[in-house]
């Protein structure tokens, strides 16, 4: 008989977790690990609750649960933007465990699922591990030679600084930034790619109320997908949206996004499994605020715009 395949979620939840190193530059404890179960092994990231630094605007010891909730919402919307993520016990207690994504062209400053580690060990193989399904192509996609779910993407950098006040074809403007060292300061326009994958992520971030969408949290994979990581500061009941993906602000949502939001609205009803799962991860007030954000996006039919009550762009942006 052929060997039994193992899903990423099963591997992460049930496998033996071994710490191999620490991700440098992260604000909380982020450990690079390997996980092995039933003859299958893979690399992963483990963020123990015990290593979380307190935040003034989030309850202590809840960032790991929020990371898992962000994965659950990404899956419910059908976009697969967040790597498989579970909550489990580990060598340093309960924490978030997320499949390691090997980025093909990580933006400068990336950390978490592809950051620099204090170890020389390479990730273990993933033979026998079921791969997550790629998201389906949006209606009207035209790149027949692109990987599934990557139609209309920019095959190159996702973020850039450009001279002038116009983003150029294939780019969306975010805002102006002061760049350069002492004596060489100049003003440049921060832009991001006009990319269907990033557009989906902008919608997901508005739904989960992401307070920290930086360029280093975007991981382009070799198969044409983009993964997003570091979702600890999400789901706050107050408006906290801070992101580099403001290029579509105020523009109409795509029909694909509206369909995903309608399905999500149904899935957030009181008696649905998704609601039961979220109840284990975030507070009742945060679930109510989540429903309100989804309803507001459906009511306006447009991408979120900065509220003016909270800094719109995270700092540092990478």
PDB file of C-alpha atoms in Angstrom, residues 36-172:
ATOM      1  CA  UNK A  36       7.664  15.042  12.345  1.00  0.00           C
ATOM      2  CA  UNK A  37       4.628  12.758  12.303  1.00  0.00           C
ATOM      3  CA  UNK A  38       4.010   9.330  10.831  1.00  0.00           C
ATOM      4  CA  UNK A  39       7.199   9.462   8.766  1.00  0.00           C
ATOM      5  CA  UNK A  40       6.522  12.944   7.374  1.00  0.00           C
ATOM      6  CA  UNK A  41       8.545  15.979   8.389  1.00  0.00           C
ATOM      7  CA  UNK A  42       8.597  19.669   7.547  1.00  0.00           C
ATOM      8  CA  UNK A  43       9.926  22.976   8.799  1.00  0.00           C
ATOM      9  CA  UNK A  44       7.670  25.273  10.780  1.00  0.00           C
ATOM     10  CA  UNK A  45       7.541  28.358  12.960  1.00  0.00           C
ATOM     11  CA  UNK A  46       6.561  28.086  16.622  1.00  0.00           C
ATOM     12  CA  UNK A  47       5.561  31.199  18.587  1.00  0.00           C
ATOM     13  CA  UNK A  48       4.984  30.305  22.245  1.00  0.00           C
ATOM     14  CA  UNK A  49       2.496  32.406  24.194  1.00  0.00           C
ATOM     15  CA  UNK A  50       5.120  32.673  26.939  1.00  0.00           C
ATOM     16  CA  UNK A  51       7.313  34.655  24.536  1.00  0.00           C
ATOM     17  CA  UNK A  52       4.711  37.317  23.705  1.00  0.00           C
ATOM     18  CA  UNK A  53       5.428  40.854  24.855  1.00  0.00           C
ATOM     19  CA  UNK A  54       2.425  42.631  26.420  1.00  0.00           C
ATOM     20  CA  UNK A  55       0.617  45.198  24.265  1.00  0.00           C
ATOM     21  CA  UNK A  56      -1.463  48.050  25.643  1.00  0.00           C
ATOM     22  CA  UNK A  57      -4.364  47.480  23.239  1.00  0.00           C
ATOM     23  CA  UNK A  58      -4.603  43.663  23.163  1.00  0.00           C
ATOM     24  CA  UNK A  59      -5.283  41.208  25.997  1.00  0.00           C
ATOM     25  CA  UNK A  60      -2.096  39.510  27.219  1.00  0.00           C
ATOM     26  CA  UNK A  61      -1.356  36.042  25.884  1.00  0.00           C
ATOM     27  CA  UNK A  62      -3.744  36.151  22.902  1.00  0.00           C
ATOM     28  CA  UNK A  63      -1.520  36.801  19.872  1.00  0.00           C
ATOM     29  CA  UNK A  64      -1.103  33.104  19.022  1.00  0.00           C
ATOM     30  CA  UNK A  65      -4.875  32.599  18.976  1.00  0.00           C
ATOM     31  CA  UNK A  66      -5.256  35.587  16.649  1.00  0.00           C
ATOM     32  CA  UNK A  67      -2.740  34.097  14.231  1.00  0.00           C
ATOM     33  CA  UNK A  68      -4.829  30.924  14.095  1.00  0.00           C
ATOM     34  CA  UNK A  69      -8.041  32.928  13.666  1.00  0.00           C
ATOM     35  CA  UNK A  70      -6.492  34.760  10.691  1.00  0.00           C
ATOM     36  CA  UNK A  71      -5.737  31.395   9.078  1.00  0.00           C
ATOM     37  CA  UNK A  72      -9.307  30.226   9.689  1.00  0.00           C
ATOM     38  CA  UNK A  73     -10.704  33.373   8.013  1.00  0.00           C
ATOM     39  CA  UNK A  74      -8.346  33.036   5.046  1.00  0.00           C
ATOM     40  CA  UNK A  75      -9.518  29.464   4.543  1.00  0.00           C
ATOM     41  CA  UNK A  76     -13.182  30.422   4.943  1.00  0.00           C
ATOM     42  CA  UNK A  77     -12.785  33.014   2.180  1.00  0.00           C
ATOM     43  CA  UNK A  78     -11.233  30.374  -0.084  1.00  0.00           C
ATOM     44  CA  UNK A  79      -8.040  32.269  -0.842  1.00  0.00           C
ATOM     45  CA  UNK A  80      -5.376  30.283   1.041  1.00  0.00           C
ATOM     46  CA  UNK A  81      -3.348  33.396   1.806  1.00  0.00           C
ATOM     47  CA  UNK A  82      -2.141  32.336   5.260  1.00  0.00           C
ATOM     48  CA  UNK A  83       0.075  29.252   5.697  1.00  0.00           C
ATOM     49  CA  UNK A  84      -1.499  26.348   7.617  1.00  0.00           C
ATOM     50  CA  UNK A  85      -1.536  27.398  11.289  1.00  0.00           C
ATOM     51  CA  UNK A  86      -2.586  25.574  14.466  1.00  0.00           C
ATOM     52  CA  UNK A  87      -2.606  26.179  18.201  1.00  0.00           C
ATOM     53  CA  UNK A  88      -0.759  23.461  20.103  1.00  0.00           C
ATOM     54  CA  UNK A  89       1.480  22.634  23.019  1.00  0.00           C
ATOM     55  CA  UNK A  90       5.223  22.782  22.428  1.00  0.00           C
ATOM     56  CA  UNK A  91       8.589  22.785  24.217  1.00  0.00           C
ATOM     57  CA  UNK A  92       7.818  26.192  25.781  1.00  0.00           C
ATOM     58  CA  UNK A  93       4.103  25.731  26.313  1.00  0.00           C
ATOM     59  CA  UNK A  94       1.085  26.540  24.194  1.00  0.00           C
ATOM     60  CA  UNK A  95       1.727  28.531  21.061  1.00  0.00           C
ATOM     61  CA  UNK A  96       1.071  29.075  17.398  1.00  0.00           C
ATOM     62  CA  UNK A  97       2.658  26.605  14.971  1.00  0.00           C
ATOM     63  CA  UNK A  98       2.751  27.558  11.277  1.00  0.00           C
ATOM     64  CA  UNK A  99       4.111  25.765   8.228  1.00  0.00           C
ATOM     65  CA  UNK A 100       7.393  27.306   7.052  1.00  0.00           C
ATOM     66  CA  UNK A 101       7.153  28.980   3.642  1.00  0.00           C
ATOM     67  CA  UNK A 102      10.342  29.217   1.612  1.00  0.00           C
ATOM     68  CA  UNK A 103      10.001  32.594  -0.089  1.00  0.00           C
ATOM     69  CA  UNK A 104      11.345  32.871  -3.622  1.00  0.00           C
ATOM     70  CA  UNK A 105      11.843  36.630  -3.482  1.00  0.00           C
ATOM     71  CA  UNK A 106      11.057  37.825   0.018  1.00  0.00           C
ATOM     72  CA  UNK A 107      10.765  41.615   0.401  1.00  0.00           C
ATOM     73  CA  UNK A 108      13.546  43.221   2.403  1.00  0.00           C
ATOM     74  CA  UNK A 109      12.929  42.887   6.115  1.00  0.00           C
ATOM     75  CA  UNK A 110      10.911  39.678   5.857  1.00  0.00           C
ATOM     76  CA  UNK A 111      10.822  37.688   9.069  1.00  0.00           C
ATOM     77  CA  UNK A 112       8.743  34.917  10.575  1.00  0.00           C
ATOM     78  CA  UNK A 113       8.217  32.220   7.976  1.00  0.00           C
ATOM     79  CA  UNK A 114      11.336  33.038   6.007  1.00  0.00           C
ATOM     80  CA  UNK A 115      13.443  35.214   8.279  1.00  0.00           C
ATOM     81  CA  UNK A 116      17.106  34.768   9.154  1.00  0.00           C
ATOM     82  CA  UNK A 117      17.631  32.087  11.761  1.00  0.00           C
ATOM     83  CA  UNK A 118      20.363  31.414  14.274  1.00  0.00           C
ATOM     84  CA  UNK A 119      20.903  27.890  12.963  1.00  0.00           C
ATOM     85  CA  UNK A 120      22.663  26.236  10.057  1.00  0.00           C
ATOM     86  CA  UNK A 121      20.170  23.407   9.708  1.00  0.00           C
ATOM     87  CA  UNK A 122      18.205  23.335   6.486  1.00  0.00           C
ATOM     88  CA  UNK A 123      14.462  22.668   6.518  1.00  0.00           C
ATOM     89  CA  UNK A 124      13.474  19.033   6.481  1.00  0.00           C
ATOM     90  CA  UNK A 125      11.737  17.493   3.471  1.00  0.00           C
ATOM     91  CA  UNK A 126       7.993  17.429   3.036  1.00  0.00           C
ATOM     92  CA  UNK A 127       7.565  14.171   1.138  1.00  0.00           C
ATOM     93  CA  UNK A 128       4.151  12.688   1.834  1.00  0.00           C
ATOM     94  CA  UNK A 129       2.729  16.002   3.009  1.00  0.00           C
ATOM     95  CA  UNK A 130      -0.510  17.021   1.335  1.00  0.00           C
ATOM     96  CA  UNK A 131      -0.042  20.460  -0.205  1.00  0.00           C
ATOM     97  CA  UNK A 132      -2.725  23.121   0.376  1.00  0.00           C
ATOM     98  CA  UNK A 133      -4.963  23.655  -2.622  1.00  0.00           C
ATOM     99  CA  UNK A 134      -4.208  26.706  -4.716  1.00  0.00           C
ATOM    100  CA  UNK A 135      -6.981  29.300  -4.840  1.00  0.00           C
ATOM    101  CA  UNK A 136      -9.118  29.222  -7.935  1.00  0.00           C
ATOM    102  CA  UNK A 137      -8.571  31.759 -10.692  1.00  0.00           C
ATOM    103  CA  UNK A 138     -10.746  34.868 -10.538  1.00  0.00           C
ATOM    104  CA  UNK A 139     -13.372  35.401 -13.256  1.00  0.00           C
ATOM    105  CA  UNK A 140     -11.962  37.019 -16.366  1.00  0.00           C
ATOM    106  CA  UNK A 141      -8.354  36.016 -15.696  1.00  0.00           C
ATOM    107  CA  UNK A 142      -6.300  35.986 -18.859  1.00  0.00           C
ATOM    108  CA  UNK A 143      -2.805  34.645 -18.140  1.00  0.00           C
ATOM    109  CA  UNK A 144      -3.172  31.079 -19.369  1.00  0.00           C
ATOM    110  CA  UNK A 145       0.504  30.362 -18.664  1.00  0.00           C
ATOM    111  CA  UNK A 146       0.417  31.448 -15.027  1.00  0.00           C
ATOM    112  CA  UNK A 147      -0.020  29.069 -12.065  1.00  0.00           C
ATOM    113  CA  UNK A 148      -3.579  28.584 -10.853  1.00  0.00           C
ATOM    114  CA  UNK A 149      -4.563  31.539  -8.728  1.00  0.00           C
ATOM    115  CA  UNK A 150      -1.730  33.708 -10.049  1.00  0.00           C
ATOM    116  CA  UNK A 151      -3.468  35.247 -13.052  1.00  0.00           C
ATOM    117  CA  UNK A 152      -2.909  38.964 -13.428  1.00  0.00           C
ATOM    118  CA  UNK A 153       0.063  38.931 -11.060  1.00  0.00           C
ATOM    119  CA  UNK A 154       3.231  40.973 -11.223  1.00  0.00           C
ATOM    120  CA  UNK A 155       6.127  38.549 -11.663  1.00  0.00           C
ATOM    121  CA  UNK A 156       8.712  40.625  -9.838  1.00  0.00           C
ATOM    122  CA  UNK A 157       8.962  42.938  -6.812  1.00  0.00           C
ATOM    123  CA  UNK A 158       5.761  43.550  -4.885  1.00  0.00           C
ATOM    124  CA  UNK A 159       6.844  46.882  -3.388  1.00  0.00           C
ATOM    125  CA  UNK A 160       9.002  49.704  -4.708  1.00  0.00           C
ATOM    126  CA  UNK A 161      10.035  53.322  -4.198  1.00  0.00           C
ATOM    127  CA  UNK A 162       9.862  55.427  -7.367  1.00  0.00           C
ATOM    128  CA  UNK A 163      10.671  59.015  -8.276  1.00  0.00           C
ATOM    129  CA  UNK A 164       7.849  61.302  -9.365  1.00  0.00           C
ATOM    130  CA  UNK A 165       4.244  61.441  -8.257  1.00  0.00           C
ATOM    131  CA  UNK A 166       2.700  58.723 -10.462  1.00  0.00           C
ATOM    132  CA  UNK A 167       2.979  54.982  -9.808  1.00  0.00           C
ATOM    133  CA  UNK A 168       3.391  53.850 -13.419  1.00  0.00           C
ATOM    134  CA  UNK A 169       1.649  51.025 -15.255  1.00  0.00           C
ATOM    135  CA  UNK A 170       1.128  47.900 -13.174  1.00  0.00           C
ATOM    136  CA  UNK A 171       1.595  49.697  -9.836  1.00  0.00           C
ATOM    137  CA  UNK A 172      -0.651  51.315  -7.236  1.00  0.00           C
TER     138      UNK A 172
END
